[in-house]
PDB file of N, CA and C in Angstrom:
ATOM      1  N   UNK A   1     -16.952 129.638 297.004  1.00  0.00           N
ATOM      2  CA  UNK A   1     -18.046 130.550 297.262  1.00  0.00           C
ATOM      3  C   UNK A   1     -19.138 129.853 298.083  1.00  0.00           C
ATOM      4  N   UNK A   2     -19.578 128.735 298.032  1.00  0.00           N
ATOM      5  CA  UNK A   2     -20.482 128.101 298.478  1.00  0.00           C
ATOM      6  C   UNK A   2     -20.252 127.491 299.936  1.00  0.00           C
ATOM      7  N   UNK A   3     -18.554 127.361 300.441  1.00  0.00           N
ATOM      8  CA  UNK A   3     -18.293 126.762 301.315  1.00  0.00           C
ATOM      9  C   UNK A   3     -18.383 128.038 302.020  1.00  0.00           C
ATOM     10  N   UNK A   4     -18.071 129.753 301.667  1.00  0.00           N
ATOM     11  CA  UNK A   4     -18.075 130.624 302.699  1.00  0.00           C
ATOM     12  C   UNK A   4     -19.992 130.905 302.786  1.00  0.00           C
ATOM     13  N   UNK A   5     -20.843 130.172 302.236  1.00  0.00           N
ATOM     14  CA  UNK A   5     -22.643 130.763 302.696  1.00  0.00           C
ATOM     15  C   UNK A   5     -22.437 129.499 303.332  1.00  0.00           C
ATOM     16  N   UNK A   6     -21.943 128.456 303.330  1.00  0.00           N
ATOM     17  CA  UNK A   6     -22.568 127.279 304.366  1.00  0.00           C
ATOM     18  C   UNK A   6     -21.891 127.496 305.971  1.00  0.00           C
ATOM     19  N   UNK A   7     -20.527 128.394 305.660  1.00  0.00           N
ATOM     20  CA  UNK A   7     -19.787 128.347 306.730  1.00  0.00           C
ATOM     21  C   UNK A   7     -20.576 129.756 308.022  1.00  0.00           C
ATOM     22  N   UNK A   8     -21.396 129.992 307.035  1.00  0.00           N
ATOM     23  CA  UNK A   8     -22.131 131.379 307.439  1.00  0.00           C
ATOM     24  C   UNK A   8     -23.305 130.907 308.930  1.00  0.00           C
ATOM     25  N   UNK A   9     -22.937 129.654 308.776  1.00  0.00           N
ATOM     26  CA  UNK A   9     -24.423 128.744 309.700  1.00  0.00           C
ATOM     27  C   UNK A   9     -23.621 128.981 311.040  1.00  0.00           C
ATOM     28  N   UNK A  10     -22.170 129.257 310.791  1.00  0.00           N
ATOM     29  CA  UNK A  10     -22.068 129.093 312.349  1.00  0.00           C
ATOM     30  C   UNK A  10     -21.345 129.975 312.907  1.00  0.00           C
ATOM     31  N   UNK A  11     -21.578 131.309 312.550  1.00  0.00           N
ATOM     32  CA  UNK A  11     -21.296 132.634 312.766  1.00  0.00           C
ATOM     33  C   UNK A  11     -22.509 132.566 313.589  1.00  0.00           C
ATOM     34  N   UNK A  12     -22.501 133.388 315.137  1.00  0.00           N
ATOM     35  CA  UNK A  12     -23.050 133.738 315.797  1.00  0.00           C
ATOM     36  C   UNK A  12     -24.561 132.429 316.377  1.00  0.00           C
ATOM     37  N   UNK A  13     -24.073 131.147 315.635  1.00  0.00           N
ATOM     38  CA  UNK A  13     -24.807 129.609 316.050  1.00  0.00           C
ATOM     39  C   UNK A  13     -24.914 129.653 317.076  1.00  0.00           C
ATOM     40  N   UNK A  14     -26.489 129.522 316.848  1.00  0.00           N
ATOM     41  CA  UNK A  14     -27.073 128.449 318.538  1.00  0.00           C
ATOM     42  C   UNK A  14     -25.884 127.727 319.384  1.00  0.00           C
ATOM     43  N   UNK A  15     -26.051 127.437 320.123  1.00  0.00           N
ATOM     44  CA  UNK A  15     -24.895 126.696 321.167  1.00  0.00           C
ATOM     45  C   UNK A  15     -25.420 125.053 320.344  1.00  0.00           C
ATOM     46  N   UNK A  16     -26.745 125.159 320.246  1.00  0.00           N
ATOM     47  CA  UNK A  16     -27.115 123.440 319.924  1.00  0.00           C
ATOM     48  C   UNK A  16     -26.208 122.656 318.932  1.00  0.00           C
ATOM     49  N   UNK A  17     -26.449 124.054 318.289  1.00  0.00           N
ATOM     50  CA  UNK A  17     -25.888 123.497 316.353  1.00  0.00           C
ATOM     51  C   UNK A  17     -24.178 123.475 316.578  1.00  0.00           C
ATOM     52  N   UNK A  18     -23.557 124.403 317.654  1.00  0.00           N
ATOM     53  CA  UNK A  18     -22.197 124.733 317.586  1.00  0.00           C
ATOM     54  C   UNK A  18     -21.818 123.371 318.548  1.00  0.00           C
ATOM     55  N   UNK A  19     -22.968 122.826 319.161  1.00  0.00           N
ATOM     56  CA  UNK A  19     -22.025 121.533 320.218  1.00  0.00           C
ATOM     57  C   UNK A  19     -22.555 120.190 318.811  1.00  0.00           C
ATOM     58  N   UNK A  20     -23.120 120.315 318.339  1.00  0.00           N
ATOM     59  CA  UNK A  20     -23.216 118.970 317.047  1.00  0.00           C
ATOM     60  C   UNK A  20     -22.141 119.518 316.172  1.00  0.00           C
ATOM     61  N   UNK A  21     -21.778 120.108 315.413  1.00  0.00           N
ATOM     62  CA  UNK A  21     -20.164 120.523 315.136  1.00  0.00           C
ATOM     63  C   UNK A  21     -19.201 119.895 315.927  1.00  0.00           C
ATOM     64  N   UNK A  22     -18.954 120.661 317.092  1.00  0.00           N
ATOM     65  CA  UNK A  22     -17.491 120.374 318.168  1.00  0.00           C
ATOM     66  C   UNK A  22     -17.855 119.507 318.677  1.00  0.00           C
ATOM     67  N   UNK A  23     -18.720 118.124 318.656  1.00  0.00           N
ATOM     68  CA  UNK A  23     -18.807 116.575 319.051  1.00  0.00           C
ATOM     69  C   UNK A  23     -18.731 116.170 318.040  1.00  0.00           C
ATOM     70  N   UNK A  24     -18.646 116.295 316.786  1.00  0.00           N
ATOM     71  CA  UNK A  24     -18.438 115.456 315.652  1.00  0.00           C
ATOM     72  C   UNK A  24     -19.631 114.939 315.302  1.00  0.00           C
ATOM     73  N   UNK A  25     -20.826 115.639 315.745  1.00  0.00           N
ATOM     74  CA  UNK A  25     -21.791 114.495 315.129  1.00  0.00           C
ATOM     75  C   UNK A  25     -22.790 115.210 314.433  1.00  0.00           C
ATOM     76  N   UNK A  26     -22.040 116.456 313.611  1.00  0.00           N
ATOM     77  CA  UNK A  26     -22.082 116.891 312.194  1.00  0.00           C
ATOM     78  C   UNK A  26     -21.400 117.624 311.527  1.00  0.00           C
ATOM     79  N   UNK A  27     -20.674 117.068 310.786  1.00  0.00           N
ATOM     80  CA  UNK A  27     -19.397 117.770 310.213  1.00  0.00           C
ATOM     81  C   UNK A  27     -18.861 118.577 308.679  1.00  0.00           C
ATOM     82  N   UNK A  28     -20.723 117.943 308.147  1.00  0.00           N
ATOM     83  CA  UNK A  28     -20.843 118.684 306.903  1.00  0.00           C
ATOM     84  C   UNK A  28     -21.696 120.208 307.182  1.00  0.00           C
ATOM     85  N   UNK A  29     -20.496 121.299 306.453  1.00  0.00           N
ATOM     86  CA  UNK A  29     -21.264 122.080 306.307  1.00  0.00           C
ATOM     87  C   UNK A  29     -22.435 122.595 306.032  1.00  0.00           C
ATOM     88  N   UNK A  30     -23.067 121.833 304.815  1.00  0.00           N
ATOM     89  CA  UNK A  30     -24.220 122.058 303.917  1.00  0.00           C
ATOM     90  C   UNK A  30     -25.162 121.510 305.376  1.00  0.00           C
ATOM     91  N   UNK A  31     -24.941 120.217 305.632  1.00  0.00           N
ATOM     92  CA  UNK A  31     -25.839 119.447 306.493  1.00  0.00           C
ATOM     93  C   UNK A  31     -26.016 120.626 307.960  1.00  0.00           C
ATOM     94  N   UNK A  32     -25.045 121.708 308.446  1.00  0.00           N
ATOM     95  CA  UNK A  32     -25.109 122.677 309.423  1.00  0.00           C
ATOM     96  C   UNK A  32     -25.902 124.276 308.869  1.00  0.00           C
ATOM     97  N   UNK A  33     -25.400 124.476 308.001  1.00  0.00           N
ATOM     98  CA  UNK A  33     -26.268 125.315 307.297  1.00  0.00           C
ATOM     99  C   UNK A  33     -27.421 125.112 307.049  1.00  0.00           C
ATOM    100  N   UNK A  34     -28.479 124.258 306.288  1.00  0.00           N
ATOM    101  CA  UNK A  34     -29.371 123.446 306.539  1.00  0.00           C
ATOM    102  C   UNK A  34     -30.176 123.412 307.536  1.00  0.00           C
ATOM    103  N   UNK A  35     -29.524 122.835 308.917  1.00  0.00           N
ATOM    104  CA  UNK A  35     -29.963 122.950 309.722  1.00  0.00           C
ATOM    105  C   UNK A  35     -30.624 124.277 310.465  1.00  0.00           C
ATOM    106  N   UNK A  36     -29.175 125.476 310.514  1.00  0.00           N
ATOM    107  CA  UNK A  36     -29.722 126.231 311.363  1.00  0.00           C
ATOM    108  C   UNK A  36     -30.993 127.251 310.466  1.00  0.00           C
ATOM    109  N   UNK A  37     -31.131 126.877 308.716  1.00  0.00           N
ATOM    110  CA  UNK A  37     -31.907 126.980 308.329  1.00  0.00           C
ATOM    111  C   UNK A  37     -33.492 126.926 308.548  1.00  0.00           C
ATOM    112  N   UNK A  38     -33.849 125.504 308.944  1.00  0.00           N
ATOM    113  CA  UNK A  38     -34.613 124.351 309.175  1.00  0.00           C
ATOM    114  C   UNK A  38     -35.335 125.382 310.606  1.00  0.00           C
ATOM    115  N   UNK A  39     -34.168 125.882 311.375  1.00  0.00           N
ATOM    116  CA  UNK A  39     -34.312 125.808 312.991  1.00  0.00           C
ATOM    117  C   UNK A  39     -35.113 127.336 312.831  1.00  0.00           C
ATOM    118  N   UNK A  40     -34.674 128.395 312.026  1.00  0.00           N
ATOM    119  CA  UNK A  40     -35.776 129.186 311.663  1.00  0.00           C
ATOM    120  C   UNK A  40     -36.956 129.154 311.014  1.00  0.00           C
ATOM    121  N   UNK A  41     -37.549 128.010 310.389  1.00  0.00           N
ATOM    122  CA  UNK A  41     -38.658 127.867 310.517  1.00  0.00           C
ATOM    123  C   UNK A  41     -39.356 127.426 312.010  1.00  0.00           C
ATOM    124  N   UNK A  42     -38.480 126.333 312.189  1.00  0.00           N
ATOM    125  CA  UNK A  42     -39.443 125.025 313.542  1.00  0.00           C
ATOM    126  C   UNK A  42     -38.131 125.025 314.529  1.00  0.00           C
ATOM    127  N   UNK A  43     -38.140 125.980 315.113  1.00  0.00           N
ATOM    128  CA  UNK A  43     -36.912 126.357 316.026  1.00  0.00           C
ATOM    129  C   UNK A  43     -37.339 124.904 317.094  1.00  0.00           C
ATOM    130  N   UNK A  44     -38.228 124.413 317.295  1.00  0.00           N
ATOM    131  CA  UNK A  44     -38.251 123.486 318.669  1.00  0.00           C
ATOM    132  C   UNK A  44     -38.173 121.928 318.030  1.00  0.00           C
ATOM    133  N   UNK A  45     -38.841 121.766 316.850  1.00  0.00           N
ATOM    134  CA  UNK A  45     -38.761 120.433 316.040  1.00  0.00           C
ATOM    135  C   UNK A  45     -37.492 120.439 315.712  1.00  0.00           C
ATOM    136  N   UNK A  46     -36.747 121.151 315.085  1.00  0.00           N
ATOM    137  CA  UNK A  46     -35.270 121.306 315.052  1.00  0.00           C
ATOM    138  C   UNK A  46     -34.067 120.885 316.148  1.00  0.00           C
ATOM    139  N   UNK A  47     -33.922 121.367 316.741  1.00  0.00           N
ATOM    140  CA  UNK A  47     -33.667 121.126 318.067  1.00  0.00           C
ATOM    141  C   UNK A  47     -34.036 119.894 319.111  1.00  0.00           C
ATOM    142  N   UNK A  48     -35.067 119.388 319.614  1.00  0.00           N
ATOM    143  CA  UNK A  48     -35.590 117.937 319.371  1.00  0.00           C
ATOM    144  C   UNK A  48     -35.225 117.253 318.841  1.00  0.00           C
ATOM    145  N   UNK A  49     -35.183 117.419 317.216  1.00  0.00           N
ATOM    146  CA  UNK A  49     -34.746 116.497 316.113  1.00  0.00           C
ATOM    147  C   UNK A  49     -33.106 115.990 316.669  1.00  0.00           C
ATOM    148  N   UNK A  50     -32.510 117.364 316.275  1.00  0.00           N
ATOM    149  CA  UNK A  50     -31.094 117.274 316.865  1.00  0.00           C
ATOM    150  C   UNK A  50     -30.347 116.268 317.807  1.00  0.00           C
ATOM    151  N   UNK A  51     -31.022 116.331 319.094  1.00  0.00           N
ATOM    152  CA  UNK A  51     -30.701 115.802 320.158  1.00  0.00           C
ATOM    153  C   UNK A  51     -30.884 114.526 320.275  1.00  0.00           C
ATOM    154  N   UNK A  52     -31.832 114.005 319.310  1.00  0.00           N
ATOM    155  CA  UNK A  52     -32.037 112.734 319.451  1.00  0.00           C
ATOM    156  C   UNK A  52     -31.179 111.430 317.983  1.00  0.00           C
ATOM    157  N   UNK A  53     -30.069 112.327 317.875  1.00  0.00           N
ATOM    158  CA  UNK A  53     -28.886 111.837 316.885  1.00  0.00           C
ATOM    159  C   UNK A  53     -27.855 112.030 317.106  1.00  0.00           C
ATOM    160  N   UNK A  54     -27.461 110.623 317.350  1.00  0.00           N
ATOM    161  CA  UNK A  54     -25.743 110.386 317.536  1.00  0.00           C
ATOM    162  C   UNK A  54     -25.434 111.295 316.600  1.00  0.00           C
ATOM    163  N   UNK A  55     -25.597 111.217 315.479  1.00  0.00           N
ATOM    164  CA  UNK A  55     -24.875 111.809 314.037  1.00  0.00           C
ATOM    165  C   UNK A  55     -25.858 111.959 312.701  1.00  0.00           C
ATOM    166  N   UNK A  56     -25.798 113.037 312.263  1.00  0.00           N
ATOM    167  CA  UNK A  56     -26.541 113.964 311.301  1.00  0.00           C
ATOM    168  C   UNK A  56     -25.899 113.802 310.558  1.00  0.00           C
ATOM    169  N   UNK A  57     -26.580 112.958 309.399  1.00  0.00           N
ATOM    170  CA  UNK A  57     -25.944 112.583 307.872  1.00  0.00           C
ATOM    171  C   UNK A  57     -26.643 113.811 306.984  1.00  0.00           C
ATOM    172  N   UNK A  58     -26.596 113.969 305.671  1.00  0.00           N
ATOM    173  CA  UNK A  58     -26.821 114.707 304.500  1.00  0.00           C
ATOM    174  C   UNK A  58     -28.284 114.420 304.541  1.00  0.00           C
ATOM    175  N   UNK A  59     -28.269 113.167 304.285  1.00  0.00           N
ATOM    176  CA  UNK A  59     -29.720 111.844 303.713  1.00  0.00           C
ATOM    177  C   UNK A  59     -30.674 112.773 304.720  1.00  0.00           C
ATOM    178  N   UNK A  60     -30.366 112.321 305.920  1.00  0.00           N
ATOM    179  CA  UNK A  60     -31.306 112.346 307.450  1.00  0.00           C
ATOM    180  C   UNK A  60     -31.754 113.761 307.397  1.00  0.00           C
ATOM    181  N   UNK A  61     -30.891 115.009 307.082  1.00  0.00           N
ATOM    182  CA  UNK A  61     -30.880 116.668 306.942  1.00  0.00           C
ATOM    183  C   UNK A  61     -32.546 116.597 305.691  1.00  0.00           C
ATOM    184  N   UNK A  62     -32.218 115.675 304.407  1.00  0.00           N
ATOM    185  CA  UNK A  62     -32.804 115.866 303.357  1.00  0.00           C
ATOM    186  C   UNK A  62     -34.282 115.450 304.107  1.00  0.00           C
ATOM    187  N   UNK A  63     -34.391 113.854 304.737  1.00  0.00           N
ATOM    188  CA  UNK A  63     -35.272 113.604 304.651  1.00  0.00           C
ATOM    189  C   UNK A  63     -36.524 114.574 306.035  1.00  0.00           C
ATOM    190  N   UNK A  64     -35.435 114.814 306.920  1.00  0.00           N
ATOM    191  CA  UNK A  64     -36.239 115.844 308.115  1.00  0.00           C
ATOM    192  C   UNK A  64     -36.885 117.084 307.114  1.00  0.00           C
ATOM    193  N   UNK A  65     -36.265 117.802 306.329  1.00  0.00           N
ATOM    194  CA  UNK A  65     -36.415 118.890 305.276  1.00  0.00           C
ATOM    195  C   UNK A  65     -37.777 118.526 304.297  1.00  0.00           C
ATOM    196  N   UNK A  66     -37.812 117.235 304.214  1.00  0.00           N
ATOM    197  CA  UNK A  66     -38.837 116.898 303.006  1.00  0.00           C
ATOM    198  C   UNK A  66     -39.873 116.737 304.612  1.00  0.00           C
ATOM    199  N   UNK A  67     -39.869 116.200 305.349  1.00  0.00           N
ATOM    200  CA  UNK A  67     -41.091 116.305 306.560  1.00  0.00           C
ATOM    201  C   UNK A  67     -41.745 117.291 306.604  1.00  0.00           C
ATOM    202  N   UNK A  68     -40.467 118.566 307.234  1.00  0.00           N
ATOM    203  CA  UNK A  68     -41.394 119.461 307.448  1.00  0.00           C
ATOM    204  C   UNK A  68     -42.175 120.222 306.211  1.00  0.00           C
ATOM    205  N   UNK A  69     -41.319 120.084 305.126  1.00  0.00           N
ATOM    206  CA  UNK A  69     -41.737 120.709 303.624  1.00  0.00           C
ATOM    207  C   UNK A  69     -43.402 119.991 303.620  1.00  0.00           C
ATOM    208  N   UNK A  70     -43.471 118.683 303.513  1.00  0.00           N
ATOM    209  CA  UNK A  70     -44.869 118.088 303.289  1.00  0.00           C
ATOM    210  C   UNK A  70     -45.948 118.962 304.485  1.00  0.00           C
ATOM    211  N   UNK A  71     -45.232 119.204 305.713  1.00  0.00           N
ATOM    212  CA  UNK A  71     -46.260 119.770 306.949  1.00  0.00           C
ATOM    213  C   UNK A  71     -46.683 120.809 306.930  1.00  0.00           C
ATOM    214  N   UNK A  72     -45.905 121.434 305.859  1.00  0.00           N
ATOM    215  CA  UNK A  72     -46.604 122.893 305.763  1.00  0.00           C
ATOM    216  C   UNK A  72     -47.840 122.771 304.458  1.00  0.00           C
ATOM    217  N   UNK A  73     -47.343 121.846 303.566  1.00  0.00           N
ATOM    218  CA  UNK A  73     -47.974 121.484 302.492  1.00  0.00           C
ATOM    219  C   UNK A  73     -49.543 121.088 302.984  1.00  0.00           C
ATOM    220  N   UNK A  74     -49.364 119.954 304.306  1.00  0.00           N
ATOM    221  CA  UNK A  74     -50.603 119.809 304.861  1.00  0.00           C
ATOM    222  C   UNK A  74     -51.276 120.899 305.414  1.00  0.00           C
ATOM    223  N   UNK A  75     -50.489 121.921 306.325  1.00  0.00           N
ATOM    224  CA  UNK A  75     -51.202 122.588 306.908  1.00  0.00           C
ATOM    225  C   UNK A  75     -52.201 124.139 305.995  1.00  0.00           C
ATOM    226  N   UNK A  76     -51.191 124.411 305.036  1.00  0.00           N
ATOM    227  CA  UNK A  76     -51.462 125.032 303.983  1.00  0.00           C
ATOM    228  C   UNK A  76     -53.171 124.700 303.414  1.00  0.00           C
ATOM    229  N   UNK A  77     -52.786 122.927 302.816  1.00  0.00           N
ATOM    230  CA  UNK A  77     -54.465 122.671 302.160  1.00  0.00           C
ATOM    231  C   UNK A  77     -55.301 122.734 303.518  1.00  0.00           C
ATOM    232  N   UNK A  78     -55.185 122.341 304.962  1.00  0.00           N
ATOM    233  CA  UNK A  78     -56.087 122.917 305.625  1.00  0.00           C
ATOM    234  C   UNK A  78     -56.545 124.274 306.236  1.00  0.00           C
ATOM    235  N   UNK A  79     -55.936 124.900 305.915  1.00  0.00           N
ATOM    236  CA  UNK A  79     -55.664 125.974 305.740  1.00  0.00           C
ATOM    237  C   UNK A  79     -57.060 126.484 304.706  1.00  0.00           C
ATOM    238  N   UNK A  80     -56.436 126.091 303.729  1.00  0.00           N
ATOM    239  CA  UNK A  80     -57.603 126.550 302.167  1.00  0.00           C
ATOM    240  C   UNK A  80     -58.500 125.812 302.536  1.00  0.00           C
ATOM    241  N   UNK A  81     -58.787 124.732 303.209  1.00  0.00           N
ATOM    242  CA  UNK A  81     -60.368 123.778 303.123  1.00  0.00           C
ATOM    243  C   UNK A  81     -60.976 124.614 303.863  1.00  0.00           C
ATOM    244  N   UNK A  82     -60.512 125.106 305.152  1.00  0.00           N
ATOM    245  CA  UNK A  82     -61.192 125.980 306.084  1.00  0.00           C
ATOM    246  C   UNK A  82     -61.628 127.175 305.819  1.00  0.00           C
ATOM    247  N   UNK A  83     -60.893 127.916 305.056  1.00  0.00           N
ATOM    248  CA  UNK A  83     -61.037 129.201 304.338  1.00  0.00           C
ATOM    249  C   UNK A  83     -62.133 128.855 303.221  1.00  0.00           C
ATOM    250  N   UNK A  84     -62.492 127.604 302.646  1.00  0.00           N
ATOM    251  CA  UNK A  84     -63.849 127.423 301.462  1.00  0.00           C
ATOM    252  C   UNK A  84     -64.688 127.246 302.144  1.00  0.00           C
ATOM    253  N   UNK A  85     -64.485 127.046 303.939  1.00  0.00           N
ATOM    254  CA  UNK A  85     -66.040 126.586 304.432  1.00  0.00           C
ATOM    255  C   UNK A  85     -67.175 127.763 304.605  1.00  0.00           C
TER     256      UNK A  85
END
């Protein structure tokens, strides 16, 4: 069940995400799903990110994911500081 929602990333995939697949330099599902996840939030940081990796591990997916997670976290409290001024 889980391998047909990850396999779901590359039904109708970006060309970006579908040429890191068919070069081998990402071959886990979760880690492609993920991604084209990621790429609907920060479609251009995504993409960027991408290109500048031989190869897209799990780890590298987690730790780009915890980046942008903290950036919204930042932008969020400035967000609220500005809104108390």
């Amino acid at each position: 069940r889980q391998y047909v929602t990850f396999s779901t990333a590359l039904i109708d995939a970006p060309d970006w995400l579908l040429e890191l697949y068919r070069q081998g330099r990402c071959k886990g599902m979760a880690e492609l799903y993920e991604l084209r996840r990621l790429h609907g939030e920060r479609p251009q940081t995504i993409e960027a990110w991408c290109s500048g990796h031989e190869s897209v591990t799990r780890s590298e997916v987690a730790e780009l994911r915890a980046k942008i997670s903290g950036d919204k976290c930042s932008l969020s409290e400035a967000e609220t500081a500005d809104g108390l001024k």
